[in-house]
Amino acid sequence: MHTSSKLTKEFTKKWVKGLQICCSSKKDMDVLERKKKIKLCADIALASAKNATTSWSIALISEAKKNDENEILVDNLLGPESRFKQQKIIRQMNSCHKRVRSKKILKKSCSISQRMKKMGPPKSNLAAYIAKRLVKKRTQVLQRLVPGGESMDEFSLIKEALDYILSLRVQVDVMRNLANATEVLNQSNSSNVFD
Amino acid sequence: MEKREETCTELFQFGEESEFQSLMSVVPPPETGNSFTALLELPPNQAVMLLHSPEETAPDNFTSPEFLETPNSILPNSSPNNFSLVKQEPVDSDSVHNSSPNMSDPVISKSTKRKERGKNVKSAAKKSKSVANETDGDKLPYVHVRARRGQATDSHSIAERARREKINARMKLLQELVPGCSKITGTAMVLDEIINHVQSLQRQVESGSLMDGNGNFTGMVSPPLSNQIWQPDGLTPQPLWGVEEMNPNFITPENSLLSYDSSRSSVSLHTNQLKMEL
């Protein structure tokens, strides 16, 4: 897909850059730590490859920034041109918190009021009611999956999920490519050694 | 399937959302539209084709040439901003309906309203809609939605219907994106599939990062590749066994991170831990 190739390139560049920064700091980590670092690098690289245009990428970056030790990594990856974007991200972060809190309060009050008048609707159109409940549950699950999803309404959630799926695919592709390449190289290496 | 995905991502490719919004807010609104809902049902393929051939559209509306220019200008810069899906649908379907060129505007102004305001102002928007339905539509940036035959004319239900249709249009796109979803009817099941897909993708990322980081692990857990229907480009979904340390010529700085110190004796312990984690 030619359209995602640009994203792939961006992501790969940033990921490699991030990995370089990572491994320059520490040596000798065990596998779990390494894996976490790699994944973190990949996530941040992916989010910054979108250049903070989408809401989930902003959420990812803001979450990563909360951890102090990742700050340098994030800043480097985001790049010098994104000073303005950083402001945007910080602003979005704050507004997200408020939105999340107010939404939670709203939801609680809504659920309470719904429970009050719950007796009526279910009997009239049971099927639709059940369907709605199912959809609601699933949208909740989706909100939890997509980063930054709690502060989105259903409509933008779907769009964010679309974005997220596409970029996750890119991420998996690149990672697999890298792993495959290392395997092939190692095989050729070992065969060269034996010759 | 591939082609549909392609068209989907092509859709995504165009458009800075902010630019669209600024454009759309300038747009004068049109008359009513029975075809309002028909617009949203326009399949993405057609929409993309229309986007590619902007010359065919009649520039009755003075903003439509602007519209059509911006997608083209945005095109070369679209590299990091591939995904601005939603705005595309209304814009593309606009260019179709030259007969009612003003149709573009209600959709766009409506989606602008939805995006920029939010649920708080929704009631105000609804009221403005009912008011604007009576007034002449040329000057005000309000949506004019006429109720279809046999349906309620309440402004609330009209707004709800419009919202539902927008959501359904997006769900259709999602259905095309996620493999195996096109046959399923019903929002709940489609959402289920989407959730499964996202979860499996996330798991793959986890295991992929693990694969990248490990070294001489012959007993490594294989990533859950079997449950994917979507095949990555040109890759065989086989687990990678025994990845040794990287070729130093490949990417030198990554050596320390990606090569595994094979002298560690707690290999088996780690595998168990990782299995638990995955």
Coordinates of C-alpha atoms in Angstrom, one line a residue:
Chain A
M1 CA 0.0 0.0 0.0
H2 CA 1.8 3.0 -1.2
T3 CA 0.0 5.3 1.2
S4 CA 1.2 3.6 4.3
S5 CA 4.8 3.3 3.0
K6 CA 5.5 6.8 4.0
L7 CA 4.3 6.1 7.4
T8 CA 6.4 3.0 7.4
K9 CA 9.5 5.0 6.5
E10 CA 8.8 7.6 9.1
F11 CA 8.2 5.0 11.8
T12 CA 11.3 3.1 10.9
K13 CA 13.5 6.1 11.0
K14 CA 12.2 7.2 14.3
W15 CA 12.3 3.8 15.8
V16 CA 15.9 3.3 14.9
K17 CA 16.7 6.7 16.2
G18 CA 15.0 5.9 19.5
L19 CA 16.7 2.6 19.8
Q20 CA 20.0 4.3 19.4
I21 CA 19.3 6.7 22.1
C22 CA 18.1 3.9 24.3
C23 CA 21.0 1.7 24.1
S24 CA 23.5 4.5 24.4
S25 CA 22.2 5.1 27.9
K26 CA 22.3 1.6 29.4
K27 CA 24.0 -1.6 28.8
D28 CA 23.3 -5.0 30.0
M29 CA 19.6 -5.2 30.5
D30 CA 17.7 -8.4 30.8
V31 CA 15.2 -9.5 28.3
L32 CA 12.1 -8.1 29.8
E33 CA 13.6 -4.7 30.3
R34 CA 14.9 -4.8 26.8
K35 CA 11.6 -5.8 25.4
K36 CA 9.9 -3.0 27.3
K37 CA 12.3 -0.5 26.0
I38 CA 11.9 -1.7 22.5
K39 CA 8.2 -1.5 22.7
L40 CA 8.3 1.8 24.2
C41 CA 10.5 3.1 21.5
A42 CA 8.2 1.7 18.9
D43 CA 5.2 3.2 20.5
I44 CA 6.6 6.6 20.8
A45 CA 8.1 6.4 17.3
L46 CA 4.7 5.5 15.9
A47 CA 2.9 8.2 17.7
S48 CA 5.4 10.8 16.7
A49 CA 5.4 9.6 13.1
K50 CA 1.8 10.7 13.0
N51 CA 3.1 14.1 14.1
A52 CA 0.5 14.4 16.8
T53 CA -2.3 14.8 14.3
T54 CA -4.5 12.2 15.8
S55 CA -5.8 12.0 19.3
W56 CA -4.5 8.6 20.2
S57 CA -1.0 9.6 19.3
I58 CA -1.2 12.6 21.5
A59 CA -2.4 10.4 24.3
L60 CA 0.4 8.0 23.8
I61 CA 3.0 10.7 23.9
S62 CA 1.5 12.3 26.9
E63 CA 1.5 9.0 28.8
A64 CA 5.1 8.4 27.9
K65 CA 6.0 11.8 29.0
K66 CA 4.6 11.2 32.5
N67 CA 7.5 8.9 33.1
D68 CA 10.5 11.1 33.8
E69 CA 13.1 8.9 32.4
N70 CA 11.5 8.7 29.1
E71 CA 11.3 12.4 28.7
I72 CA 14.6 12.7 26.9
L73 CA 13.7 10.0 24.6
V74 CA 10.4 11.5 23.8
D75 CA 11.9 14.9 23.2
N76 CA 14.5 13.6 20.9
L77 CA 12.2 11.5 18.9
L78 CA 9.6 14.2 18.5
G79 CA 12.2 16.4 17.0
P80 CA 13.2 20.0 17.3
E81 CA 10.5 21.2 15.0
S82 CA 7.7 20.0 17.2
R83 CA 8.1 22.6 19.9
F84 CA 4.7 23.9 19.0
K85 CA 3.3 20.4 18.9
Q86 CA 4.6 19.9 22.4
Q87 CA 2.5 22.8 23.6
K88 CA -0.4 21.3 21.9
I89 CA 0.2 18.0 23.5
I90 CA 0.5 19.5 27.0
R91 CA -2.7 21.4 26.5
Q92 CA -4.5 18.4 25.2
M93 CA -3.3 16.4 28.1
N94 CA -4.7 18.8 30.6
S95 CA -8.0 19.1 28.8
C96 CA -8.2 15.4 28.6
H97 CA -7.9 15.0 32.3
K98 CA -10.7 17.4 32.9
R99 CA -12.8 15.9 30.2
V100 CA -12.3 12.4 31.6
R101 CA -13.2 13.5 35.1
S102 CA -16.3 15.3 34.1
K103 CA -17.4 12.5 31.8
K104 CA -17.1 10.1 34.7
I105 CA -19.3 12.2 36.9
L106 CA -21.7 12.6 34.0
K107 CA -21.8 8.9 33.5
K108 CA -22.4 8.1 37.1
S109 CA -25.3 10.5 37.3
C110 CA -26.7 9.2 34.1
S111 CA -26.5 5.6 35.2
I112 CA -28.3 6.4 38.4
S113 CA -31.0 8.3 36.7
Q114 CA -31.4 5.5 34.2
R115 CA -31.7 3.0 36.9
M116 CA -34.6 5.0 38.3
K117 CA -36.6 4.9 35.1
K118 CA -35.3 1.5 34.0
M119 CA -38.5 -0.4 34.4
G120 CA -40.3 1.2 31.5
P121 CA -38.2 0.9 28.3
P122 CA -37.0 -2.7 28.5
K123 CA -40.5 -4.1 28.2
S124 CA -41.5 -2.1 25.2
N125 CA -38.7 -2.9 22.8
L126 CA -36.6 -5.6 24.3
A127 CA -34.5 -6.4 21.4
A128 CA -33.4 -2.9 20.6
Y129 CA -32.7 -2.4 24.3
I130 CA -30.4 -5.4 24.5
A131 CA -28.7 -4.4 21.3
K132 CA -28.0 -1.0 22.6
R133 CA -26.6 -2.5 25.8
L134 CA -24.3 -4.7 23.8
V135 CA -23.0 -1.9 21.7
K136 CA -22.4 0.2 24.7
K137 CA -20.4 -2.5 26.4
R138 CA -18.3 -3.0 23.4
T139 CA -17.7 0.7 22.9
Q140 CA -16.5 0.8 26.4
V141 CA -14.1 -2.0 25.8
L142 CA -12.8 -0.3 22.7
Q143 CA -12.4 2.9 24.6
R144 CA -10.1 1.1 27.0
L145 CA -8.1 -0.4 24.2
V146 CA -7.4 2.6 22.1
P147 CA -5.0 4.9 23.9
G148 CA -6.7 8.1 25.0
G149 CA -10.1 6.6 24.3
E150 CA -11.8 7.5 27.5
S151 CA -12.2 11.1 26.6
M152 CA -13.8 10.5 23.3
D153 CA -17.3 10.3 22.2
E154 CA -18.4 7.3 20.2
F155 CA -18.1 9.0 16.9
S156 CA -14.5 10.1 17.1
L157 CA -13.7 6.8 18.9
I158 CA -14.4 4.9 15.7
K159 CA -12.3 7.2 13.7
E160 CA -9.4 6.9 16.1
A161 CA -9.8 3.2 16.2
L162 CA -9.4 3.2 12.4
D163 CA -6.2 5.2 12.6
Y164 CA -4.9 3.1 15.4
I165 CA -5.5 -0.2 13.6
L166 CA -3.7 1.1 10.5
S167 CA -0.7 2.3 12.4
L168 CA -0.5 -0.8 14.5
R169 CA -0.3 -2.8 11.3
V170 CA 2.6 -0.7 10.2
Q171 CA 4.3 -1.2 13.5
V172 CA 3.9 -5.0 13.4
D173 CA 5.1 -5.0 9.8
V174 CA 8.3 -3.2 10.5
M175 CA 9.0 -5.2 13.6
R176 CA 8.6 -8.4 11.7
N177 CA 10.7 -7.2 8.9
L178 CA 13.5 -6.4 11.3
A179 CA 13.2 -9.7 13.0
N180 CA 13.2 -11.6 9.7
A181 CA 16.1 -9.6 8.5
T182 CA 18.2 -10.4 11.5
E183 CA 17.3 -14.0 11.2
V184 CA 18.4 -14.1 7.6
L185 CA 21.6 -12.3 8.3
N186 CA 22.4 -14.5 11.1
Q187 CA 21.8 -17.6 9.0
S188 CA 24.1 -16.3 6.3
N189 CA 26.6 -15.3 9.0
S190 CA 26.7 -18.7 10.5
S191 CA 26.9 -20.3 7.1
N192 CA 29.9 -18.1 6.3
V193 CA 31.5 -19.0 9.5
F194 CA 31.2 -22.7 8.7
D195 CA 32.7 -22.4 5.3
Chain B
M1 CA -9.9 -6.9 -0.2
E2 CA -6.5 -5.4 -0.9
K3 CA -8.0 -2.9 -3.2
R4 CA -10.6 -1.9 -0.8
E5 CA -8.0 -1.4 1.9
E6 CA -6.1 0.6 -0.6
T7 CA -8.9 2.9 -1.2
C8 CA -9.5 3.2 2.4
T9 CA -6.0 4.3 3.1
E10 CA -6.1 6.6 0.1
L11 CA -9.1 8.2 1.7
F12 CA -7.1 8.6 4.8
Q13 CA -4.3 10.1 3.0
F14 CA -5.8 13.4 2.2
G15 CA -6.4 16.4 4.2
E16 CA -5.3 18.2 7.2
E17 CA -8.3 18.2 9.4
S18 CA -7.7 21.7 10.6
E19 CA -7.5 23.0 7.1
F20 CA -10.8 21.4 6.2
Q21 CA -12.4 22.8 9.2
S22 CA -11.3 26.3 8.5
L23 CA -12.6 25.9 4.9
M24 CA -15.8 24.5 5.9
S25 CA -16.7 27.1 8.4
V26 CA -16.5 29.6 5.6
V27 CA -18.9 27.7 3.4
P28 CA -22.3 29.1 2.8
P29 CA -25.0 26.6 3.2
P30 CA -27.3 25.2 0.7
E31 CA -30.8 24.1 0.4
T32 CA -32.3 21.1 1.7
G33 CA -31.3 17.6 0.7
N34 CA -33.1 14.5 0.5
S35 CA -29.9 13.1 -0.7
F36 CA -28.2 14.1 2.6
T37 CA -28.3 10.6 3.9
A38 CA -27.6 9.2 0.5
L39 CA -24.3 11.1 0.6
L40 CA -23.2 9.2 3.6
E41 CA -24.0 5.9 2.0
L42 CA -21.6 6.6 -0.8
P43 CA -19.1 3.9 -0.8
P44 CA -15.5 5.0 -0.3
N45 CA -14.4 3.7 -3.7
Q46 CA -16.5 6.2 -5.5
A47 CA -15.5 8.9 -3.1
V48 CA -11.9 8.4 -3.8
M49 CA -12.4 8.3 -7.5
L50 CA -14.3 11.6 -7.3
L51 CA -11.5 13.0 -5.3
H52 CA -9.1 12.1 -8.0
S53 CA -11.0 13.7 -10.7
P54 CA -11.9 17.1 -9.5
E55 CA -12.2 18.6 -12.9
E56 CA -15.5 17.0 -13.4
T57 CA -17.2 18.9 -10.7
A58 CA -18.9 22.1 -11.5
P59 CA -17.7 25.0 -9.5
D60 CA -21.0 26.4 -8.9
N61 CA -20.3 26.9 -5.3
F62 CA -17.4 29.3 -5.1
T63 CA -15.8 27.3 -2.3
S64 CA -15.8 24.0 -4.2
P65 CA -12.7 24.8 -6.3
E66 CA -11.0 25.6 -3.0
F67 CA -12.1 22.3 -1.7
L68 CA -10.8 20.5 -4.7
E69 CA -7.5 22.4 -4.7
T70 CA -6.7 21.7 -1.1
P71 CA -6.8 17.9 -1.4
N72 CA -4.4 18.1 -4.3
S73 CA -2.1 20.5 -2.5
I74 CA -2.2 18.5 0.6
L75 CA -1.4 15.4 -1.3
P76 CA 2.4 15.7 -1.4
N77 CA 2.6 16.6 2.2
S78 CA 0.4 13.9 3.3
S79 CA 3.2 11.7 4.5
P80 CA 2.8 11.9 8.2
N81 CA -0.8 12.9 8.0
N82 CA -2.2 9.9 6.3
F83 CA -5.4 9.6 8.2
S84 CA -8.0 12.2 8.1
L85 CA -10.7 9.9 7.1
V86 CA -13.9 11.4 8.1
K87 CA -13.8 14.7 6.4
Q88 CA -13.2 13.0 3.2
E89 CA -16.6 11.4 2.9
P90 CA -18.6 14.5 2.9
V91 CA -16.2 16.3 0.7
D92 CA -16.0 13.6 -1.9
S93 CA -19.6 13.0 -2.0
D94 CA -20.0 16.7 -2.5
S95 CA -18.2 16.7 -5.7
V96 CA -20.6 14.1 -7.0
H97 CA -23.7 15.9 -6.5
N98 CA -23.2 18.8 -8.8
S99 CA -26.9 19.1 -9.3
S100 CA -27.2 20.1 -5.7
P101 CA -23.8 21.7 -5.2
N102 CA -24.9 23.2 -2.0
M103 CA -25.3 19.8 -0.5
S104 CA -21.8 19.7 0.4
D105 CA -22.2 22.4 2.9
P106 CA -24.8 21.1 5.2
V107 CA -22.8 17.9 5.6
I108 CA -19.6 19.8 6.1
S109 CA -21.0 22.5 8.3
K110 CA -22.8 19.8 10.2
S111 CA -19.7 17.7 10.8
T112 CA -17.8 20.9 11.6
K113 CA -20.4 21.6 14.2
R114 CA -20.2 18.2 15.6
K115 CA -16.5 18.3 15.8
E116 CA -15.9 21.7 17.1
R117 CA -18.7 22.0 19.5
G118 CA -19.7 18.9 21.3
K119 CA -22.5 17.5 23.1
N120 CA -23.0 20.6 25.2
V121 CA -24.0 22.7 22.3
K122 CA -26.0 20.0 20.6
S123 CA -29.3 21.2 21.7
A124 CA -28.5 24.7 20.5
A125 CA -27.5 23.3 17.1
K126 CA -30.7 21.4 16.9
K127 CA -32.7 24.4 17.6
S128 CA -30.8 26.4 15.1
K129 CA -31.6 23.6 12.6
S130 CA -35.3 23.8 13.2
V131 CA -35.2 27.6 12.9
A132 CA -33.1 27.5 9.8
N133 CA -35.4 25.1 8.1
E134 CA -37.8 27.9 7.8
T135 CA -35.5 30.6 6.7
D136 CA -33.8 31.1 3.5
G137 CA -30.7 29.0 3.4
D138 CA -28.3 31.0 1.5
K139 CA -26.8 33.1 4.2
L140 CA -26.7 31.1 7.4
P141 CA -24.3 28.3 7.9
Y142 CA -27.0 26.0 9.2
V143 CA -27.9 22.5 8.2
H144 CA -31.0 21.9 6.3
V145 CA -32.2 18.5 6.7
R146 CA -35.6 17.5 5.4
A147 CA -37.3 14.6 6.9
R148 CA -37.8 11.7 4.7
R149 CA -41.2 10.4 3.8
G150 CA -42.8 8.5 6.6
Q151 CA -40.4 9.6 9.3
A152 CA -40.7 11.8 12.2
T153 CA -40.1 15.5 11.6
D154 CA -39.0 16.3 15.0
S155 CA -35.8 18.2 15.0
H156 CA -34.4 15.9 17.6
S157 CA -35.0 12.8 15.7
I158 CA -33.6 14.3 12.6
A159 CA -30.5 15.2 14.4
E160 CA -30.3 11.7 15.9
R161 CA -30.9 10.1 12.5
A162 CA -28.2 12.1 11.0
R163 CA -25.8 11.2 13.7
R164 CA -26.7 7.6 13.5
E165 CA -26.1 7.6 9.8
K166 CA -22.7 9.2 10.2
I167 CA -21.8 6.6 12.7
N168 CA -23.0 3.9 10.4
A169 CA -21.0 5.2 7.5
R170 CA -17.9 5.0 9.6
M171 CA -18.7 1.6 10.8
K172 CA -18.9 0.5 7.2
L173 CA -15.4 1.8 6.6
L174 CA -14.2 0.0 9.7
Q175 CA -15.9 -3.2 8.4
E176 CA -13.9 -2.9 5.2
L177 CA -10.7 -2.4 7.0
V178 CA -10.9 -5.3 9.4
P179 CA -10.7 -8.6 7.6
G180 CA -13.7 -10.8 8.0
C181 CA -16.1 -8.1 9.0
S182 CA -17.9 -7.5 5.8
K183 CA -20.2 -10.4 6.2
I184 CA -21.3 -9.5 9.7
T185 CA -24.4 -7.5 10.2
G186 CA -25.0 -5.6 13.3
T187 CA -23.0 -3.1 15.1
A188 CA -22.3 -5.2 18.2
M189 CA -20.7 -8.0 16.3
V190 CA -18.6 -5.8 14.1
L191 CA -17.4 -4.0 17.2
D192 CA -16.5 -7.4 18.6
E193 CA -14.4 -8.2 15.6
I194 CA -12.7 -4.8 15.8
I195 CA -11.9 -5.3 19.4
N196 CA -10.4 -8.7 18.7
H197 CA -8.4 -7.3 15.9
V198 CA -7.0 -4.5 17.9
Q199 CA -6.2 -6.8 20.7
S200 CA -4.4 -9.3 18.4
L201 CA -2.4 -6.5 16.8
Q202 CA -1.3 -5.2 20.2
R203 CA -0.3 -8.7 21.2
Q204 CA 1.7 -9.0 18.0
V205 CA 3.5 -5.8 18.8
E206 CA 4.4 -7.2 22.2
S207 CA 5.7 -10.4 20.8
G208 CA 7.4 -8.7 18.0
S209 CA 9.3 -6.5 20.3
L210 CA 10.2 -9.5 22.2
M211 CA 11.5 -11.2 19.1
D212 CA 13.6 -8.3 18.3
G213 CA 15.1 -8.2 21.6
N214 CA 15.9 -11.8 22.3
G215 CA 19.0 -13.6 21.4
N216 CA 19.7 -17.3 21.2
F217 CA 16.3 -18.5 22.4
T218 CA 15.5 -21.7 20.8
G219 CA 12.6 -22.3 23.1
M220 CA 11.0 -19.0 22.5
V221 CA 7.3 -18.6 22.6
S222 CA 5.9 -18.2 19.1
P223 CA 3.9 -15.1 18.6
P224 CA 0.2 -15.6 18.0
L225 CA 0.3 -15.4 14.3
S226 CA -2.2 -18.1 13.6
N227 CA -5.3 -16.0 14.4
Q228 CA -4.6 -13.4 11.9
I229 CA -6.3 -13.3 8.6
W230 CA -4.5 -10.3 7.4
Q231 CA -1.1 -11.2 6.0
P232 CA 1.7 -8.8 6.4
D233 CA 3.2 -7.7 3.2
G234 CA 5.3 -10.4 1.7
L235 CA 6.2 -12.0 5.0
T236 CA 5.8 -15.6 6.0
P237 CA 4.2 -15.8 9.3
Q238 CA 6.6 -18.2 10.8
P239 CA 8.0 -18.0 14.3
L240 CA 11.6 -17.0 14.4
W241 CA 13.8 -19.4 16.2
G242 CA 17.3 -19.0 17.3
V243 CA 17.9 -15.4 16.4
E244 CA 21.5 -14.8 17.3
E245 CA 23.2 -11.6 17.7
M246 CA 22.9 -9.1 14.9
N247 CA 25.2 -8.7 12.1
P248 CA 27.4 -5.8 13.0
N249 CA 27.1 -4.3 9.6
F250 CA 23.4 -4.1 9.8
I251 CA 22.7 -1.5 12.3
T252 CA 25.7 -1.0 14.5
P253 CA 24.3 1.0 17.4
E254 CA 21.7 -1.5 18.0
N255 CA 24.1 -4.2 18.8
S256 CA 24.1 -3.9 22.5
L257 CA 20.4 -3.6 22.7
L258 CA 19.3 -6.3 20.3
S259 CA 21.9 -8.9 20.9
Y260 CA 21.4 -11.3 23.6
D261 CA 24.1 -12.3 26.0
S262 CA 23.9 -16.0 25.6
S263 CA 25.9 -16.7 28.7
R264 CA 23.0 -16.0 30.9
S265 CA 21.9 -19.1 32.6
S266 CA 18.4 -18.1 33.6
V267 CA 17.1 -18.5 30.1
S268 CA 14.4 -21.0 30.9
L269 CA 13.2 -18.9 33.8
H270 CA 12.8 -16.0 31.5
T271 CA 10.8 -18.0 29.0
N272 CA 8.4 -18.9 31.7
Q273 CA 8.0 -15.3 32.8
L274 CA 7.5 -14.2 29.3
K275 CA 4.9 -16.8 28.7
M276 CA 3.0 -15.6 31.6
E277 CA 3.3 -12.0 30.5
L278 CA 2.1 -12.7 27.0

